[in-house]
């Protein structure tokens, strides 16, 4: 039987096989024939301190992995020597390394928040936005920046490419829903100007923060928190706007809960009994909540007086407050007159240091 032995034929100029183009940071595998008993030395020409590329040996001496670290033209060189035949040679291979894109912009966005995304090379490029499932949402051509207002929460993928450049790595964008409107505000809806009032969030969410905004007033201290102190400047109506703010992964702000604030009303009526009285008599009068028989108690001060008398008598001479001046109920002594006379009983209620 004839015997067969494999005899390596070592080329003086070998032919390297592998991809002719790579992107910066992309790995490519290159190889020469698997000549037995042959030692291979691989290098990138001019690669000082791996400034041009990483040269990574594999478990096969005739193969190497190249990871470019700079764009441009690289020369891969292999020097080989057969230890049995003591012959060898060299081989060179040109690798064109394309420039790479990096998409710059936030990873997380709030719903309805338009945000520009740019490419790191500041060149006009073509953009594609898809859902996480690969469905195209929109494309934009030949622009340095990508603008889009997301109206549906979820995960999206953004890529960009341009002639002479490698396609960018995918940019995963998470669009977060805006928080729900706060439940409500606990506190006075009728106030005095220039006085301090405390307001708090109704049923606050422990996973959220709250921001306060006052129209025709101001927050005393920080505008963030479940409770704030507020003063109003005297222009009414005033408004409290309360926003819910999400905490993680970014702060998204809800639509506001709006509370209308009015100046405290000090309207009252005087009890109508004893509207006609005799001279030299006593009569009792009360401040009432309009339309009711309930005593008005919301005033800070109550001042009773007389005005608009008919006849020859000055108003202040027709009667006097016997008891109760400064309160919501008084007893009045009516003086003597010789003719039928009318006079106005006037009640001035003070509130908020005003009347």
Coordinates of C-alpha atoms in Angstrom, one line a residue:
X1 CA 0.0 0.0 0.0
X2 CA 1.3 3.5 -0.9
X3 CA 1.8 5.9 2.0
X4 CA 0.9 9.6 2.0
X5 CA 2.5 12.4 3.9
X6 CA 1.3 16.1 4.1
X7 CA 4.2 18.3 3.1
X8 CA 3.6 22.0 3.7
X9 CA 4.3 24.4 0.8
X10 CA 5.3 27.6 2.4
X11 CA 4.6 30.7 0.3
X12 CA 7.1 33.5 0.5
X13 CA 4.1 35.9 0.1
X14 CA 1.1 34.5 1.9
X15 CA -2.5 35.6 1.4
X16 CA -4.3 36.7 4.5
X17 CA -8.1 36.1 4.6
X18 CA -10.5 38.3 6.5
X19 CA -12.8 41.3 6.3
X20 CA -11.4 44.3 4.4
X21 CA -13.4 46.8 6.4
X22 CA -14.1 47.1 10.1
X23 CA -15.6 49.7 12.4
X24 CA -13.8 51.2 15.3
X25 CA -14.1 48.8 18.2
X26 CA -15.4 46.0 16.0
X27 CA -13.5 42.7 16.1
X28 CA -12.4 40.9 12.9
X29 CA -10.7 37.5 12.5
X30 CA -7.8 37.1 10.0
X31 CA -5.9 33.9 9.1
X32 CA -3.2 32.4 6.9
X33 CA -3.1 28.7 5.7
X34 CA -2.6 26.3 8.6
X35 CA 0.9 25.2 7.7
X36 CA 2.2 22.6 10.1
X37 CA 5.3 23.3 12.3
X38 CA 5.0 27.0 11.3
X39 CA 5.4 29.9 13.7
X40 CA 3.3 33.0 13.0
X41 CA 4.0 36.6 14.3
X42 CA 1.1 39.1 13.8
X43 CA 1.3 42.9 14.0
X44 CA -0.4 46.1 13.0
X45 CA 2.3 48.2 11.3
X46 CA 3.0 51.3 13.3
X47 CA 1.0 50.1 16.3
X48 CA 2.9 51.8 19.1
X49 CA 1.5 50.8 22.5
X50 CA -1.7 49.5 20.8
X51 CA -2.6 53.0 19.8
X52 CA -4.0 51.8 16.5
X53 CA -5.5 48.4 17.3
X54 CA -5.5 45.5 19.7
X55 CA -3.9 42.3 18.3
X56 CA -5.4 39.3 20.0
X57 CA -4.0 35.8 19.4
X58 CA -6.3 32.8 19.2
X59 CA -5.7 29.2 20.0
X60 CA -4.6 28.7 16.4
X61 CA -1.2 30.3 15.5
X62 CA -2.3 31.0 12.0
X63 CA -5.2 33.2 13.2
X64 CA -5.5 36.5 14.9
X65 CA -8.3 38.8 16.0
X66 CA -7.9 42.6 15.3
X67 CA -9.9 45.2 17.2
X68 CA -9.3 48.7 15.6
X69 CA -9.0 51.6 18.1
X70 CA -8.6 54.3 15.5
X71 CA -10.3 55.1 12.2
X72 CA -8.4 55.1 8.9
X73 CA -6.2 52.5 7.0
X74 CA -4.5 49.8 9.0
X75 CA -1.9 47.4 7.6
X76 CA -1.9 43.9 9.1
X77 CA 1.4 42.0 8.7
X78 CA 2.1 38.4 9.4
X79 CA 5.7 37.1 9.6
X80 CA 6.0 33.3 9.5
X81 CA 8.8 30.7 9.6
X82 CA 8.5 26.9 9.2
X83 CA 10.7 25.3 11.9
X84 CA 11.0 22.1 9.9
X85 CA 11.9 23.5 6.5
X86 CA 13.5 26.7 7.8
X87 CA 11.7 28.8 5.2
X88 CA 9.1 31.4 5.6
X89 CA 7.8 34.8 4.4
X90 CA 5.5 37.7 5.1
X91 CA 2.0 38.7 4.2
X92 CA 0.2 42.0 4.5
X93 CA -3.5 42.9 4.5
X94 CA -5.1 46.4 4.3
X95 CA -8.0 47.0 6.6
X96 CA -10.1 50.1 6.2
X97 CA -11.5 51.2 9.6
X98 CA -14.6 53.4 9.4
X99 CA -15.5 56.2 11.8
X100 CA -18.1 55.3 14.3
X101 CA -21.1 57.2 15.5
X102 CA -22.1 57.6 19.1
X103 CA -25.6 58.8 19.7
X104 CA -25.6 61.4 22.5
X105 CA -28.7 62.2 24.5
X106 CA -30.6 60.9 27.6
X107 CA -31.5 57.2 28.1
X108 CA -34.7 58.2 29.9
X109 CA -37.4 60.7 28.9
X110 CA -40.7 61.8 30.3
X111 CA -43.8 61.5 28.1
X112 CA -44.4 64.5 25.8
X113 CA -40.9 65.9 26.5
X114 CA -39.2 66.7 23.2
X115 CA -35.4 66.1 23.5
X116 CA -32.7 66.4 20.8
X117 CA -30.3 63.6 20.1
X118 CA -27.1 64.2 18.3
X119 CA -24.3 62.2 16.8
X120 CA -20.8 62.4 18.1
X121 CA -19.4 63.4 14.7
X122 CA -21.7 66.4 14.2
X123 CA -22.4 65.4 10.6
X124 CA -25.7 65.1 8.7
X125 CA -26.9 61.5 9.1
X126 CA -30.0 59.4 8.6
X127 CA -32.0 58.5 11.8
X128 CA -34.3 55.6 12.4
X129 CA -36.5 55.2 15.5
X130 CA -38.2 51.9 16.2
X131 CA -40.2 50.3 19.0
X132 CA -38.5 47.6 21.0
X133 CA -40.2 45.1 18.8
X134 CA -38.6 46.6 15.7
X135 CA -41.6 48.5 14.3
X136 CA -40.5 51.8 12.6
X137 CA -41.9 54.8 14.4
X138 CA -40.3 57.6 12.3
X139 CA -37.2 58.4 10.2
X140 CA -35.3 61.6 9.7
X141 CA -32.8 62.2 6.9
X142 CA -29.7 64.3 6.6
X143 CA -29.8 66.0 10.0
X144 CA -27.2 66.5 12.7
X145 CA -29.9 66.2 15.4
X146 CA -32.9 64.0 15.9
X147 CA -36.1 65.6 17.4
X148 CA -39.2 63.6 18.3
X149 CA -41.9 64.1 20.9
X150 CA -42.9 60.8 22.4
X151 CA -46.6 60.5 23.0
X152 CA -46.7 56.8 24.1
X153 CA -44.6 55.4 27.0
X154 CA -42.4 52.4 26.4
X155 CA -39.0 51.4 25.1
X156 CA -37.6 52.7 21.8
X157 CA -34.4 52.1 19.8
X158 CA -32.7 54.9 17.9
X159 CA -29.9 54.4 15.3
X160 CA -28.2 56.7 12.8
X161 CA -25.8 56.2 9.8
X162 CA -24.1 58.3 7.2
X163 CA -21.8 57.5 4.1
X164 CA -18.2 57.0 5.2
X165 CA -19.3 56.1 8.8
X166 CA -20.2 52.9 10.5
X167 CA -23.7 52.5 11.7
X168 CA -24.2 53.7 15.3
X169 CA -24.7 51.4 18.2
X170 CA -28.4 51.2 19.2
X171 CA -29.5 53.8 21.6
X172 CA -32.2 52.4 23.9
X173 CA -34.6 55.1 25.1
X174 CA -37.1 54.5 27.9
X175 CA -40.1 56.9 27.8
X176 CA -41.8 57.2 31.2
X177 CA -45.5 58.1 31.8
X178 CA -46.2 61.3 33.6
X179 CA -47.5 60.9 37.1
X180 CA -51.2 61.2 37.9
X181 CA -52.7 64.5 39.1
X182 CA -52.5 64.8 42.9
X183 CA -55.6 63.9 44.8
X184 CA -56.2 67.2 46.4
X185 CA -55.0 69.9 48.8
X186 CA -56.0 70.2 52.5
X187 CA -56.2 73.8 53.7
X188 CA -58.2 77.0 53.8
X189 CA -59.8 78.2 50.5
X190 CA -60.8 81.5 52.0
X191 CA -57.9 83.5 53.5
X192 CA -56.7 86.8 54.8
X193 CA -54.1 88.7 52.8
X194 CA -50.6 88.8 54.2
X195 CA -51.3 86.0 56.7
X196 CA -49.7 82.6 56.7
X197 CA -51.6 79.4 56.0
X198 CA -50.5 75.8 56.0
X199 CA -51.4 73.5 53.1
X200 CA -50.8 69.8 52.7
X201 CA -51.2 67.1 50.1
X202 CA -54.2 64.9 50.4
X203 CA -53.2 61.2 50.6
X204 CA -49.6 61.8 49.4
X205 CA -47.8 59.0 47.4
X206 CA -44.7 57.9 49.4
X207 CA -43.0 57.2 46.0
X208 CA -43.4 60.7 44.8
X209 CA -42.4 64.3 45.6
X210 CA -44.7 67.3 45.4
X211 CA -44.0 70.8 44.1
X212 CA -46.1 73.9 44.9
X213 CA -46.7 76.9 42.7
X214 CA -48.6 79.9 44.0
X215 CA -50.2 82.6 41.9
X216 CA -50.8 85.9 43.7
X217 CA -48.8 84.6 46.7
X218 CA -45.7 82.8 47.7
X219 CA -44.4 79.8 49.5
X220 CA -42.4 80.5 52.6
X221 CA -39.3 78.3 52.3
X222 CA -39.0 75.3 50.0
X223 CA -41.6 74.7 47.3
X224 CA -41.1 70.9 47.6
X225 CA -42.7 68.7 50.1
X226 CA -46.0 67.2 51.4
X227 CA -46.7 70.4 53.4
X228 CA -45.9 74.1 52.9
X229 CA -46.7 77.5 54.4
X230 CA -48.1 80.1 52.1
X231 CA -48.9 83.8 52.2
X232 CA -51.2 85.7 49.8
X233 CA -50.4 89.2 48.5
X234 CA -54.0 90.5 48.5
X235 CA -54.9 90.0 44.8
X236 CA -57.8 87.6 44.5
X237 CA -58.7 85.1 43.4
X238 CA -55.3 83.4 44.1
X239 CA -54.4 79.9 42.9
X240 CA -52.5 77.0 44.4
X241 CA -51.0 74.6 41.8
X242 CA -49.8 71.3 43.1
X243 CA -47.6 69.0 41.0
X244 CA -46.7 65.3 41.6
X245 CA -43.0 64.5 40.7
X246 CA -41.8 61.0 40.2
X247 CA -38.6 60.0 41.9
X248 CA -36.9 57.3 39.7
X249 CA -35.3 56.8 37.3
X250 CA -35.9 60.5 36.5
X251 CA -38.2 63.3 37.6
X252 CA -41.4 63.5 35.6
X253 CA -44.0 66.1 36.5
X254 CA -47.8 65.7 36.5
X255 CA -50.4 68.1 35.4
X256 CA -51.3 70.4 38.3
X257 CA -54.1 70.1 40.8
X258 CA -55.5 73.7 40.9
X259 CA -57.2 75.1 44.0
X260 CA -58.9 78.5 43.8
X261 CA -58.3 80.8 46.9
X262 CA -60.5 83.7 47.7
X263 CA -60.5 86.4 50.3
X264 CA -62.5 85.7 53.4
X265 CA -66.0 87.0 53.2
X266 CA -67.3 89.1 56.1
X267 CA -70.9 89.6 55.0
X268 CA -73.5 89.6 57.7
X269 CA -77.0 90.8 58.3
X270 CA -78.5 92.4 61.4
X271 CA -81.5 90.6 63.0
X272 CA -84.7 92.3 61.9
X273 CA -86.6 92.1 65.2
X274 CA -87.0 95.3 67.0
X275 CA -86.9 97.3 63.7
X276 CA -89.6 99.5 65.1
X277 CA -89.2 100.5 68.7
X278 CA -90.4 103.0 71.2
X279 CA -88.4 105.9 72.6
X280 CA -86.8 105.4 75.9
X281 CA -86.6 101.6 75.5
X282 CA -84.0 98.8 75.3
X283 CA -83.7 96.4 72.3
X284 CA -81.3 93.6 71.4
X285 CA -79.7 93.1 67.9
X286 CA -77.5 90.3 66.5
X287 CA -75.1 89.8 63.6
X288 CA -76.3 86.9 61.6
X289 CA -75.0 84.8 58.7
X290 CA -77.0 86.1 55.7
X291 CA -80.1 84.1 55.0
X292 CA -80.0 82.3 58.4
X293 CA -80.7 82.8 62.0
X294 CA -77.2 81.7 63.0
X295 CA -74.9 84.1 64.7
X296 CA -72.0 85.4 62.6
X297 CA -68.8 84.4 64.5
X298 CA -66.1 84.7 61.9
X299 CA -65.3 88.4 62.5
X300 CA -62.2 89.5 64.4
X301 CA -64.0 92.7 65.6
X302 CA -67.6 94.0 65.6
X303 CA -68.4 97.7 65.8
X304 CA -71.9 99.0 66.1
X305 CA -72.8 102.6 65.2
X306 CA -75.7 104.9 64.0
X307 CA -76.0 106.8 60.7
X308 CA -78.5 108.6 58.4
X309 CA -81.0 109.9 60.9
X310 CA -84.2 111.6 59.7
X311 CA -85.6 114.7 61.4
X312 CA -83.8 117.2 63.6
X313 CA -81.8 114.7 65.7
X314 CA -78.2 113.8 64.9
X315 CA -77.8 110.0 64.5
X316 CA -75.5 109.5 67.4
X317 CA -77.9 111.2 69.8
X318 CA -80.7 108.7 69.1
X319 CA -79.3 105.8 70.9
X320 CA -76.3 104.1 72.5
X321 CA -74.8 100.6 72.9
X322 CA -75.5 99.6 76.4
X323 CA -73.8 96.2 76.4
X324 CA -72.0 94.1 73.8
X325 CA -70.0 96.6 71.8
X326 CA -67.2 94.7 70.0
X327 CA -69.3 91.5 69.9
X328 CA -71.8 90.0 67.6
X329 CA -74.8 90.7 69.9
X330 CA -75.6 94.1 71.5
X331 CA -78.3 95.7 73.6
X332 CA -79.1 99.3 72.6
X333 CA -80.8 102.0 74.6
X334 CA -83.0 104.2 72.4
X335 CA -83.3 107.8 73.6
X336 CA -86.4 110.0 73.7
X337 CA -87.7 111.7 70.6
X338 CA -90.8 113.9 70.1
X339 CA -91.4 112.9 66.4
X340 CA -91.2 109.6 64.5
X341 CA -87.6 109.3 63.5
X342 CA -85.6 106.7 61.4
X343 CA -81.9 105.9 61.8
X344 CA -79.6 103.3 60.4
X345 CA -78.0 100.8 62.8
X346 CA -74.6 100.1 61.2
X347 CA -72.4 97.0 61.9
X348 CA -68.8 97.1 60.7
X349 CA -67.1 93.7 60.9
X350 CA -63.3 93.6 61.0
X351 CA -61.4 90.7 59.5
X352 CA -57.8 90.3 58.4
X353 CA -57.0 93.6 60.0
X354 CA -59.4 95.1 57.4
X355 CA -63.1 96.1 57.6

